[in-house]
mmCIF file of C-alpha atoms and ligand atoms in Angstrom:
data_model
loop_
_atom_site.group_PDB
_atom_site.id
_atom_site.type_symbol
_atom_site.label_atom_id
_atom_site.label_comp_id
_atom_site.label_asym_id
_atom_site.label_seq_id
_atom_site.Cartn_x
_atom_site.Cartn_y
_atom_site.Cartn_z
ATOM 1 C CA MET A 253 -9.948 1.769 -50.388
ATOM 2 C CA ALA A 254 -6.501 0.976 -51.845
ATOM 3 C CA ALA A 255 -3.453 1.741 -49.717
ATOM 4 C CA PRO A 256 -2.001 5.195 -50.465
ATOM 5 C CA ALA A 257 1.052 3.744 -52.216
ATOM 6 C CA VAL A 258 -1.141 1.675 -54.537
ATOM 7 C CA ARG A 259 -3.708 4.361 -55.291
ATOM 8 C CA TYR A 260 -1.881 5.980 -58.207
ATOM 9 C CA LEU A 261 0.014 2.932 -59.521
ATOM 10 C CA GLN A 262 -0.452 1.865 -63.124
ATOM 11 C CA PRO A 263 -0.490 -1.904 -63.726
ATOM 12 C CA TYR A 264 2.344 -3.430 -65.767
ATOM 13 C CA ASP A 265 1.600 -2.838 -69.465
ATOM 14 C CA PRO A 266 2.130 -6.045 -71.460
ATOM 15 C CA GLY A 267 1.754 -4.300 -74.845
ATOM 16 C CA HIS A 268 -0.760 -5.764 -77.278
ATOM 17 C CA ASP A 269 -3.533 -8.279 -76.475
ATOM 18 C CA LEU A 270 -1.705 -11.255 -77.946
ATOM 19 C CA VAL A 271 -4.461 -13.770 -77.315
ATOM 20 C CA ALA A 272 -6.946 -11.685 -79.288
ATOM 21 C CA LEU A 273 -4.384 -11.232 -82.076
ATOM 22 C CA ARG A 274 -3.660 -14.982 -82.211
ATOM 23 C CA ARG A 275 -7.385 -15.611 -82.698
ATOM 24 C CA ARG A 276 -7.495 -13.068 -85.512
ATOM 25 C CA PHE A 277 -4.637 -14.585 -87.475
ATOM 26 C CA ALA A 278 -4.570 -18.163 -88.695
ATOM 27 C CA ALA A 279 -2.684 -20.737 -86.610
ATOM 28 C CA GLY A 280 0.988 -19.829 -86.645
ATOM 29 C CA GLY A 281 0.232 -16.798 -88.804
ATOM 30 C CA LEU A 282 1.148 -14.214 -86.195
ATOM 31 C CA VAL A 283 4.785 -13.104 -86.084
ATOM 32 C CA GLU A 284 5.264 -12.350 -82.381
ATOM 33 C CA LEU A 285 8.226 -10.051 -81.829
ATOM 34 C CA GLY A 286 6.909 -8.116 -78.853
ATOM 35 C CA SER A 287 7.861 -10.069 -75.726
ATOM 36 C CA ASN A 288 11.522 -11.087 -76.093
ATOM 37 C CA GLU A 289 10.691 -14.771 -76.079
ATOM 38 C CA ASN A 290 13.068 -17.376 -77.455
ATOM 39 C CA PRO A 291 11.671 -18.307 -80.903
ATOM 40 C CA TYR A 292 13.459 -21.679 -80.949
ATOM 41 C CA GLY A 293 11.544 -23.056 -77.964
ATOM 42 C CA PRO A 294 12.838 -24.868 -74.870
ATOM 43 C CA ALA A 295 15.463 -27.603 -74.735
ATOM 44 C CA PRO A 296 13.930 -30.997 -75.633
ATOM 45 C CA ARG A 297 15.202 -32.292 -72.265
ATOM 46 C CA ALA A 298 13.248 -29.547 -70.478
ATOM 47 C CA LEU A 299 10.068 -30.506 -72.327
ATOM 48 C CA ALA A 300 10.557 -34.177 -71.440
ATOM 49 C CA ALA A 301 11.143 -33.323 -67.767
ATOM 50 C CA ALA A 302 8.028 -31.144 -67.733
ATOM 51 C CA ALA A 303 5.948 -33.972 -69.212
ATOM 52 C CA THR A 304 7.224 -36.390 -66.558
ATOM 53 C CA ALA A 305 6.474 -33.893 -63.784
ATOM 54 C CA LEU A 306 2.836 -33.664 -64.938
ATOM 55 C CA ALA A 307 2.201 -37.053 -63.321
ATOM 56 C CA GLU A 308 2.786 -35.394 -59.925
ATOM 57 C CA LEU A 309 0.322 -32.529 -60.288
ATOM 58 C CA HIS A 310 -1.700 -33.687 -57.283
ATOM 59 C CA ARG A 311 1.327 -33.020 -55.064
ATOM 60 C CA TYR A 312 2.645 -29.718 -53.802
ATOM 61 C CA PRO A 313 6.000 -28.846 -55.338
ATOM 62 C CA ASP A 314 9.215 -28.934 -53.285
ATOM 63 C CA PRO A 315 8.829 -25.701 -51.274
ATOM 64 C CA LEU A 316 12.617 -25.384 -51.056
ATOM 65 C CA GLY A 317 13.304 -26.072 -54.739
ATOM 66 C CA GLY A 318 16.333 -28.016 -53.506
ATOM 67 C CA ASP A 319 17.281 -29.872 -56.686
ATOM 68 C CA LEU A 320 17.104 -26.789 -58.873
ATOM 69 C CA LYS A 321 19.004 -24.692 -56.325
ATOM 70 C CA ARG A 322 21.775 -27.274 -56.091
ATOM 71 C CA ALA A 323 22.042 -27.398 -59.899
ATOM 72 C CA LEU A 324 22.217 -23.593 -60.014
ATOM 73 C CA ALA A 325 24.760 -23.515 -57.189
ATOM 74 C CA THR A 326 27.015 -25.895 -59.118
ATOM 75 C CA LYS A 327 26.611 -23.940 -62.331
ATOM 76 C CA HIS A 328 27.454 -20.594 -60.749
ATOM 77 C CA GLY A 329 29.997 -21.768 -58.173
ATOM 78 C CA VAL A 330 28.005 -20.493 -55.167
ATOM 79 C CA ASP A 331 26.405 -22.157 -52.156
ATOM 80 C CA ALA A 332 22.732 -23.180 -52.430
ATOM 81 C CA SER A 333 22.032 -20.926 -49.418
ATOM 82 C CA GLN A 334 22.910 -17.972 -51.640
ATOM 83 C CA ILE A 335 20.003 -18.647 -54.020
ATOM 84 C CA ILE A 336 16.290 -17.854 -53.826
ATOM 85 C CA LEU A 337 13.866 -19.035 -56.503
ATOM 86 C CA GLY A 338 11.033 -16.890 -57.797
ATOM 87 C CA ASN A 339 7.864 -17.247 -59.837
ATOM 88 C CA GLY A 340 9.750 -15.469 -62.579
ATOM 89 C CA SER A 341 12.393 -12.943 -61.603
ATOM 90 C CA HIS A 342 9.576 -10.365 -61.646
ATOM 91 C CA GLU A 343 8.373 -11.810 -58.330
ATOM 92 C CA LEU A 344 11.835 -11.449 -56.800
ATOM 93 C CA LEU A 345 12.205 -7.860 -58.010
ATOM 94 C CA MET A 346 8.948 -7.055 -56.199
ATOM 95 C CA GLN A 347 10.020 -9.025 -53.126
ATOM 96 C CA LEU A 348 13.305 -7.124 -52.897
ATOM 97 C CA ALA A 349 11.382 -3.872 -52.495
ATOM 98 C CA GLN A 350 8.909 -5.465 -50.059
ATOM 99 C CA THR A 351 11.822 -6.693 -47.972
ATOM 100 C CA PHE A 352 14.242 -3.779 -48.076
ATOM 101 C CA ALA A 353 12.246 -0.655 -49.008
ATOM 102 C CA GLY A 354 9.156 1.125 -47.723
ATOM 103 C CA SER A 355 7.968 4.511 -46.605
ATOM 104 C CA GLY A 356 10.879 6.867 -45.918
ATOM 105 C CA VAL A 357 13.275 4.796 -48.050
ATOM 106 C CA ASP A 358 14.758 5.901 -51.377
ATOM 107 C CA VAL A 359 14.977 3.483 -54.302
ATOM 108 C CA VAL A 360 17.145 4.432 -57.278
ATOM 109 C CA MET A 361 16.810 3.317 -60.905
ATOM 110 C CA SER A 362 17.764 4.663 -64.323
ATOM 111 C CA GLN A 363 15.554 6.432 -66.805
ATOM 112 C CA PHE A 364 14.580 3.789 -69.429
ATOM 113 C CA GLY A 365 15.173 1.079 -66.839
ATOM 114 C CA PHE A 366 12.852 -1.953 -66.640
ATOM 115 C CA ALA A 367 9.274 -0.915 -65.738
ATOM 116 C CA VAL A 368 8.928 -3.414 -62.873
ATOM 117 C CA TYR A 369 11.457 -1.542 -60.683
ATOM 118 C CA ALA A 370 9.244 1.529 -60.468
ATOM 119 C CA ILE A 371 6.157 -0.544 -59.667
ATOM 120 C CA ALA A 372 8.071 -2.473 -56.982
ATOM 121 C CA ALA A 373 9.349 0.685 -55.301
ATOM 122 C CA ARG A 374 6.109 2.640 -55.448
ATOM 123 C CA ALA A 375 3.980 -0.296 -54.307
ATOM 124 C CA VAL A 376 5.729 -0.301 -50.938
ATOM 125 C CA GLY A 377 5.526 3.471 -50.562
ATOM 126 C CA ALA A 378 9.224 4.088 -51.198
ATOM 127 C CA ASN A 379 10.462 7.276 -52.805
ATOM 128 C CA LEU A 380 11.643 6.518 -56.359
ATOM 129 C CA ARG A 381 14.651 8.457 -57.632
ATOM 130 C CA VAL A 382 15.225 8.138 -61.385
ATOM 131 C CA ALA A 383 18.717 8.974 -62.638
ATOM 132 C CA PRO A 384 18.936 10.382 -66.165
ATOM 133 C CA ALA A 385 20.091 7.902 -68.817
ATOM 134 C CA LEU A 386 22.966 8.491 -71.214
ATOM 135 C CA PRO A 387 21.934 10.740 -74.126
ATOM 136 C CA PRO A 388 20.614 9.235 -77.410
ATOM 137 C CA GLU A 389 23.875 10.098 -79.192
ATOM 138 C CA ALA A 390 26.091 8.319 -76.634
ATOM 139 C CA ARG A 391 28.011 5.151 -77.526
ATOM 140 C CA MET A 392 25.347 3.364 -75.463
ATOM 141 C CA PRO A 393 22.265 5.352 -76.497
ATOM 142 C CA ARG A 394 19.909 5.858 -73.533
ATOM 143 C CA GLY A 395 21.895 3.305 -71.524
ATOM 144 C CA HIS A 396 22.546 3.403 -67.792
ATOM 145 C CA ASP A 397 24.777 6.303 -66.707
ATOM 146 C CA LEU A 398 26.534 4.760 -63.696
ATOM 147 C CA ASP A 399 27.869 8.160 -62.545
ATOM 148 C CA ALA A 400 24.375 9.681 -62.626
ATOM 149 C CA ILE A 401 23.027 6.666 -60.748
ATOM 150 C CA ALA A 402 25.761 6.978 -58.099
ATOM 151 C CA ALA A 403 24.930 10.692 -57.775
ATOM 152 C CA ALA A 404 21.258 9.848 -57.110
ATOM 153 C CA ILE A 405 22.114 7.754 -54.024
ATOM 154 C CA THR A 406 21.129 9.394 -50.733
ATOM 155 C CA PRO A 407 21.673 8.273 -47.121
ATOM 156 C CA ALA A 408 18.076 6.927 -47.289
ATOM 157 C CA THR A 409 18.778 4.718 -50.329
ATOM 158 C CA ARG A 410 18.455 1.018 -49.495
ATOM 159 C CA LEU A 411 17.969 -0.333 -53.026
ATOM 160 C CA VAL A 412 19.327 0.362 -56.509
ATOM 161 C CA TYR A 413 17.945 -1.497 -59.524
ATOM 162 C CA LEU A 414 20.170 -1.849 -62.596
ATOM 163 C CA ALA A 415 19.714 -4.081 -65.624
ATOM 164 C CA ASN A 416 22.716 -5.411 -67.525
ATOM 165 C CA PRO A 417 22.066 -5.665 -70.384
ATOM 166 C CA ASN A 418 19.064 -3.354 -70.078
ATOM 167 C CA ASN A 419 15.505 -3.807 -71.312
ATOM 168 C CA PRO A 420 14.188 -1.919 -73.334
ATOM 169 C CA THR A 421 17.391 -0.253 -74.602
ATOM 170 C CA GLY A 422 19.461 -3.412 -75.214
ATOM 171 C CA THR A 423 22.519 -1.521 -73.940
ATOM 172 C CA TRP A 424 25.053 -2.734 -71.364
ATOM 173 C CA PHE A 425 27.707 -1.354 -69.070
ATOM 174 C CA ALA A 426 31.308 -2.525 -68.950
ATOM 175 C CA ALA A 427 32.602 -4.861 -66.254
ATOM 176 C CA ASP A 428 35.312 -2.454 -65.014
ATOM 177 C CA ALA A 429 32.883 0.490 -64.859
ATOM 178 C CA PHE A 430 30.470 -1.560 -62.760
ATOM 179 C CA ALA A 431 33.217 -2.777 -60.404
ATOM 180 C CA ALA A 432 34.213 0.854 -59.796
ATOM 181 C CA PHE A 433 30.548 1.803 -59.269
ATOM 182 C CA LEU A 434 30.019 -0.981 -56.753
ATOM 183 C CA ALA A 435 33.144 0.008 -54.844
ATOM 184 C CA ARG A 436 31.604 3.475 -54.359
ATOM 185 C CA MET A 437 28.262 2.181 -53.024
ATOM 186 C CA PRO A 438 27.529 2.512 -49.302
ATOM 187 C CA GLY A 439 27.421 -0.867 -47.558
ATOM 188 C CA ASP A 440 23.790 -0.348 -46.510
ATOM 189 C CA THR A 441 22.584 0.131 -50.091
ATOM 190 C CA LEU A 442 21.672 -3.092 -51.882
ATOM 191 C CA VAL A 443 22.636 -3.083 -55.540
ATOM 192 C CA VAL A 444 20.360 -5.313 -57.610
ATOM 193 C CA VAL A 445 21.753 -6.253 -61.013
ATOM 194 C CA ASP A 446 18.997 -7.721 -63.167
ATOM 195 C CA GLU A 447 20.756 -10.079 -65.584
ATOM 196 C CA ALA A 448 17.682 -11.358 -67.443
ATOM 197 C CA TYR A 449 19.711 -11.159 -70.674
ATOM 198 C CA ALA A 450 23.166 -12.136 -69.393
ATOM 199 C CA GLU A 451 23.194 -15.336 -71.454
ATOM 200 C CA THR A 452 22.771 -13.493 -74.759
ATOM 201 C CA ALA A 453 25.583 -11.024 -74.007
ATOM 202 C CA ASP A 454 28.864 -11.786 -75.762
ATOM 203 C CA ALA A 455 30.588 -8.383 -75.946
ATOM 204 C CA PRO A 456 34.194 -8.501 -74.712
ATOM 205 C CA ASP A 457 33.588 -5.736 -72.158
ATOM 206 C CA PHE A 458 30.461 -7.384 -70.697
ATOM 207 C CA ALA A 459 30.738 -9.526 -67.568
ATOM 208 C CA SER A 460 28.194 -10.882 -65.142
ATOM 209 C CA ALA A 461 28.246 -9.253 -61.716
ATOM 210 C CA LEU A 462 28.299 -12.747 -60.170
ATOM 211 C CA SER A 463 32.104 -12.731 -59.844
ATOM 212 C CA LEU A 464 31.855 -9.703 -57.509
ATOM 213 C CA LEU A 465 29.576 -11.465 -55.011
ATOM 214 C CA PRO A 466 32.305 -12.798 -52.675
ATOM 215 C CA ALA A 467 33.591 -9.275 -52.010
ATOM 216 C CA HIS A 468 30.213 -7.480 -51.774
ATOM 217 C CA ARG A 469 27.536 -8.426 -49.254
ATOM 218 C CA ASN A 470 25.273 -5.708 -50.708
ATOM 219 C CA LEU A 471 25.115 -7.168 -54.235
ATOM 220 C CA VAL A 472 22.098 -9.100 -55.571
ATOM 221 C CA VAL A 473 22.063 -10.652 -59.046
ATOM 222 C CA THR A 474 18.771 -11.778 -60.595
ATOM 223 C CA ARG A 475 18.436 -14.212 -63.492
ATOM 224 C CA THR A 476 15.542 -15.842 -65.321
ATOM 225 C CA PHE A 477 14.657 -18.950 -67.323
ATOM 226 C CA SER A 478 12.234 -16.870 -69.417
ATOM 227 C CA LYS A 479 14.564 -15.499 -72.069
ATOM 228 C CA ALA A 480 17.548 -17.563 -73.283
ATOM 229 C CA TYR A 481 16.191 -20.756 -71.682
ATOM 230 C CA ALA A 482 12.819 -20.315 -73.419
ATOM 231 C CA LEU A 483 10.675 -21.192 -70.391
ATOM 232 C CA ALA A 484 8.725 -17.919 -70.053
ATOM 233 C CA GLY A 485 5.441 -19.795 -69.737
ATOM 234 C CA LEU A 486 6.577 -21.715 -66.653
ATOM 235 C CA ARG A 487 7.722 -18.678 -64.618
ATOM 236 C CA VAL A 488 11.084 -19.435 -63.011
ATOM 237 C CA GLY A 489 13.664 -16.888 -61.960
ATOM 238 C CA TYR A 490 16.254 -16.685 -59.211
ATOM 239 C CA ALA A 491 18.407 -14.290 -57.253
ATOM 240 C CA ILE A 492 21.926 -14.898 -55.995
ATOM 241 C CA ALA A 493 23.381 -12.890 -53.097
ATOM 242 C CA HIS A 494 25.052 -13.250 -49.700
ATOM 243 C CA ALA A 495 23.294 -15.998 -47.702
ATOM 244 C CA ASP A 496 22.160 -13.440 -45.093
ATOM 245 C CA VAL A 497 20.399 -11.332 -47.745
ATOM 246 C CA ILE A 498 18.747 -14.455 -49.194
ATOM 247 C CA GLY A 499 17.709 -15.504 -45.693
ATOM 248 C CA VAL A 500 15.818 -12.261 -45.153
ATOM 249 C CA LEU A 501 14.194 -12.480 -48.596
ATOM 250 C CA GLU A 502 13.055 -16.025 -47.805
ATOM 251 C CA ARG A 503 10.850 -14.692 -44.973
ATOM 252 C CA LEU A 504 8.478 -13.149 -47.507
ATOM 253 C CA ARG A 505 8.543 -15.877 -50.123
ATOM 254 C CA GLU A 506 5.201 -17.529 -50.851
ATOM 255 C CA SER A 507 5.633 -21.136 -49.697
ATOM 256 C CA PHE A 508 5.113 -22.954 -53.015
ATOM 257 C CA ASN A 509 5.949 -20.078 -55.360
ATOM 258 C CA VAL A 510 7.587 -22.171 -58.101
ATOM 259 C CA ASN A 511 5.481 -25.044 -59.388
ATOM 260 C CA GLY A 512 6.739 -28.604 -59.800
ATOM 261 C CA VAL A 513 6.642 -28.666 -63.611
ATOM 262 C CA ALA A 514 8.706 -25.490 -63.694
ATOM 263 C CA LEU A 515 11.264 -26.804 -61.192
ATOM 264 C CA ALA A 516 11.777 -29.990 -63.206
ATOM 265 C CA ALA A 517 11.976 -28.261 -66.586
ATOM 266 C CA ALA A 518 14.394 -25.572 -65.383
ATOM 267 C CA GLU A 519 16.734 -28.139 -63.851
ATOM 268 C CA ALA A 520 16.717 -30.187 -67.051
ATOM 269 C CA ALA A 521 17.326 -27.083 -69.179
ATOM 270 C CA LEU A 522 20.427 -26.306 -67.104
ATOM 271 C CA GLY A 523 21.797 -29.715 -67.999
ATOM 272 C CA ASP A 524 21.700 -29.127 -71.755
ATOM 273 C CA ASP A 525 24.655 -26.889 -72.599
ATOM 274 C CA ASP A 526 24.747 -27.928 -76.259
ATOM 275 C CA TRP A 527 21.172 -26.787 -76.739
ATOM 276 C CA LEU A 528 21.900 -23.465 -75.005
ATOM 277 C CA ARG A 529 24.975 -22.855 -77.160
ATOM 278 C CA GLU A 530 22.960 -23.463 -80.325
ATOM 279 C CA THR A 531 20.093 -21.204 -79.334
ATOM 280 C CA LEU A 532 22.492 -18.408 -78.331
ATOM 281 C CA ALA A 533 24.485 -18.713 -81.563
ATOM 282 C CA ALA A 534 21.263 -18.513 -83.577
ATOM 283 C CA ASN A 535 20.150 -15.442 -81.629
ATOM 284 C CA ALA A 536 23.492 -13.671 -82.063
ATOM 285 C CA ALA A 537 23.576 -14.349 -85.808
ATOM 286 C CA GLN A 538 19.979 -13.222 -86.341
ATOM 287 C CA ARG A 539 20.526 -10.159 -84.134
ATOM 288 C CA ASP A 540 23.401 -8.997 -86.352
ATOM 289 C CA THR A 541 21.545 -9.748 -89.580
ATOM 290 C CA LEU A 542 18.336 -8.035 -88.478
ATOM 291 C CA ALA A 543 20.126 -4.955 -87.105
ATOM 292 C CA ALA A 544 22.070 -4.578 -90.360
ATOM 293 C CA ALA A 545 18.907 -4.988 -92.455
ATOM 294 C CA LEU A 546 17.051 -2.343 -90.435
ATOM 295 C CA ARG A 547 19.965 0.124 -90.599
ATOM 296 C CA GLU A 548 20.234 -0.470 -94.340
ATOM 297 C CA ARG A 549 16.608 0.632 -94.581
ATOM 298 C CA GLY A 550 17.407 3.855 -92.766
ATOM 299 C CA TRP A 551 16.085 2.988 -89.306
ATOM 300 C CA PRO A 552 18.495 3.718 -86.410
ATOM 301 C CA VAL A 553 19.051 0.662 -84.201
ATOM 302 C CA SER A 554 20.656 0.794 -80.739
ATOM 303 C CA PRO A 555 23.565 -1.559 -80.030
ATOM 304 C CA SER A 556 22.164 -4.669 -78.344
ATOM 305 C CA GLN A 557 23.529 -7.546 -76.287
ATOM 306 C CA THR A 558 20.055 -9.021 -75.820
ATOM 307 C CA ASN A 559 17.479 -10.871 -77.920
ATOM 308 C CA PHE A 560 15.779 -7.654 -79.031
ATOM 309 C CA LEU A 561 16.530 -4.372 -80.797
ATOM 310 C CA LEU A 562 15.379 -0.871 -79.931
ATOM 311 C CA VAL A 563 14.542 0.778 -83.259
ATOM 312 C CA GLU A 564 13.755 4.414 -83.946
ATOM 313 C CA PHE A 565 10.847 4.812 -86.350
ATOM 314 C CA GLY A 566 10.562 8.465 -85.334
ATOM 315 C CA GLU A 567 7.378 10.210 -86.390
ATOM 316 C CA HIS A 568 6.298 7.043 -88.245
ATOM 317 C CA VAL A 569 6.213 4.865 -85.169
ATOM 318 C CA ALA A 570 2.440 4.671 -84.658
ATOM 319 C CA ARG A 571 1.750 4.025 -88.332
ATOM 320 C CA VAL A 572 4.474 1.396 -88.567
ATOM 321 C CA ASP A 573 3.166 -0.363 -85.467
ATOM 322 C CA GLN A 574 -0.434 -0.325 -86.725
ATOM 323 C CA ALA A 575 0.397 -1.312 -90.296
ATOM 324 C CA LEU A 576 2.602 -4.182 -89.112
ATOM 325 C CA LEU A 577 -0.155 -5.401 -86.786
ATOM 326 C CA GLU A 578 -2.533 -5.506 -89.749
ATOM 327 C CA ARG A 579 0.033 -7.703 -91.495
ATOM 328 C CA GLY A 580 0.293 -9.973 -88.466
ATOM 329 C CA VAL A 581 3.624 -8.711 -87.116
ATOM 330 C CA VAL A 582 3.657 -7.692 -83.444
ATOM 331 C CA LEU A 583 6.271 -5.293 -82.051
ATOM 332 C CA ARG A 584 6.330 -3.631 -78.633
ATOM 333 C CA PRO A 585 5.362 0.057 -78.606
ATOM 334 C CA MET A 586 7.594 2.069 -76.278
ATOM 335 C CA GLY A 587 5.380 5.015 -75.356
ATOM 336 C CA GLY A 588 4.998 3.670 -71.835
ATOM 337 C CA TYR A 589 8.781 3.833 -71.416
ATOM 338 C CA GLY A 590 8.974 7.471 -72.459
ATOM 339 C CA LEU A 591 10.308 6.434 -75.876
ATOM 340 C CA PRO A 592 7.337 7.350 -78.098
ATOM 341 C CA ARG A 593 9.506 7.402 -81.256
ATOM 342 C CA CYS A 594 10.854 3.870 -80.767
ATOM 343 C CA SER A 595 9.688 0.266 -81.031
ATOM 344 C CA ARG A 596 11.270 -2.742 -79.392
ATOM 345 C CA ILE A 597 11.616 -5.678 -81.768
ATOM 346 C CA SER A 598 12.461 -9.141 -80.448
ATOM 347 C CA VAL A 599 14.972 -10.973 -82.615
ATOM 348 C CA GLY A 600 12.967 -13.752 -84.219
ATOM 349 C CA ASN A 601 14.113 -16.804 -86.154
ATOM 350 C CA ALA A 602 15.146 -16.346 -89.798
ATOM 351 C CA ALA A 603 11.600 -16.771 -91.147
ATOM 352 C CA GLN A 604 10.092 -14.338 -88.643
ATOM 353 C CA ASN A 605 12.743 -11.703 -89.339
ATOM 354 C CA ARG A 606 12.201 -12.089 -93.088
ATOM 355 C CA ALA A 607 8.443 -11.626 -92.569
ATOM 356 C CA LEU A 608 9.094 -8.473 -90.537
ATOM 357 C CA LEU A 609 11.412 -7.014 -93.186
ATOM 358 C CA ALA A 610 9.010 -7.906 -95.997
ATOM 359 C CA ALA A 611 6.177 -6.149 -94.162
ATOM 360 C CA LEU A 612 8.386 -3.093 -93.569
ATOM 361 C CA ASP A 613 9.345 -3.025 -97.255
ATOM 362 C CA GLU A 614 5.676 -3.127 -98.171
ATOM 363 C CA LEU A 615 5.099 -0.065 -95.981
ATOM 364 C CA ALA A 616 8.081 1.726 -97.452
ATOM 365 C CA SER A 617 6.587 1.416 -100.923
ATOM 366 C CA ASP A 618 3.500 3.110 -99.446
ATOM 367 C CA SER A 619 4.136 6.816 -100.049
ATOM 368 C CA VAL A 620 2.649 7.661 -96.632
ATOM 369 C CA LEU A 621 5.925 6.778 -94.934
ATOM 370 C CA PHE A 622 8.091 8.828 -97.253
ATOM 371 C CA SER A 623 8.571 12.491 -97.965
ATOM 372 C CA THR A 624 8.972 13.578 -101.593
ATOM 373 C CA ASP A 625 12.770 13.234 -101.555
ATOM 374 C CA GLY A 626 12.445 9.562 -100.704
ATOM 375 C CA GLN A 627 13.869 10.005 -97.209
ATOM 376 C CA VAL A 628 12.051 8.398 -94.340
HETATM 377 C C1 LIG B 797 11.819 -10.289 -69.002
HETATM 378 C C2 LIG B 797 12.532 -9.549 -67.938
HETATM 379 C C3 LIG B 797 12.441 -9.905 -66.591
HETATM 380 C C4 LIG B 797 11.401 -10.812 -66.025
HETATM 381 O O1 LIG B 797 11.418 -12.048 -66.406
HETATM 382 P P1 LIG B 797 10.583 -13.165 -65.623
HETATM 383 O O2 LIG B 797 9.854 -13.813 -66.726
HETATM 384 O O3 LIG B 797 9.696 -12.549 -64.605
HETATM 385 O O4 LIG B 797 11.661 -13.997 -65.017
HETATM 386 C C5 LIG B 797 13.175 -9.227 -65.659
HETATM 387 N N1 LIG B 797 13.975 -8.216 -66.010
HETATM 388 C C6 LIG B 797 14.084 -7.831 -67.292
HETATM 389 C C7 LIG B 797 14.984 -6.699 -67.614
HETATM 390 C C8 LIG B 797 13.358 -8.460 -68.293
HETATM 391 O O5 LIG B 797 13.417 -8.032 -69.541
#
């Protein structure tokens, strides 16, 4: 009975059953490095605001999310009419396809792009065109190839989804390359830049696409409170674009899509820059340390501007994943992304990363992972 476009869809694959695993391991015993969550937890101010908001649970939330939008508008130097809030940015990525794509429309994404884009496009019956990614030996292994993406655009293309930095590769594209790409895009093709990891990016050639908004009515930037801001459980994301684009998106928004606790906590989190700086510094330091430790052990690690690392365990990947699970360490298998030789490892705090490395070292001393010459 399902609509034709939905008939052959696969649901979003969240990886392991974390709730079952948490029950299996003693309280706090599970090292969860599979979902790119912030291991340091939310800003204390966000927690306090959430607790206060609990007293209002009998009320509907502000359907306009006015306070949070105004805070975001100030932070990003845009007008509040240029912002739409979502129940996580996932909701907005789906809504973009609902609003601007459909049967007879082409939607373009990159190979190894975020899985939600394909679901969003296919769910509305659009034709998905997947541009090949950069090769594994490129400077940005398996990253977005902006030329290949531009070449995949047809006159029927209304939507392009890019992620910068990208999940699951961790790679990014340079600000000047993206500006040139955007200049080549037809005006009737919306370019969605998913910046779920923009806060963790500190490379000199990275820049948010937000600065290009005034000159490009066909640009949409999505952000989330789930990653750097550590509010994944509350589900708040947002998109920034020309007010006319936001106005059309608003027509399909569920009236009370962001709950009151989430609105209050997100607004408070925005007001705590010191906390954000600390959490980002900790992530960057641990990211470098963990990447170096993995490379030292012989495992190739992609460059990353995010809070996770894409690691190549090659032929050992299934055994590593299973053996780590038995030791209470959860990674994200990448088979579903067409990367069956890789795992995605969220950058944990120091203790979690030590536990991961200790478990890997235990496996390495197990002869199963090694050939006779000691090479993995
Ligand atoms: C995590 C993630 C999101 C979705 O986050 P929400 O929790 O729905 O806001 C969107 N895009 C990418 C690339 C992500 O990794």
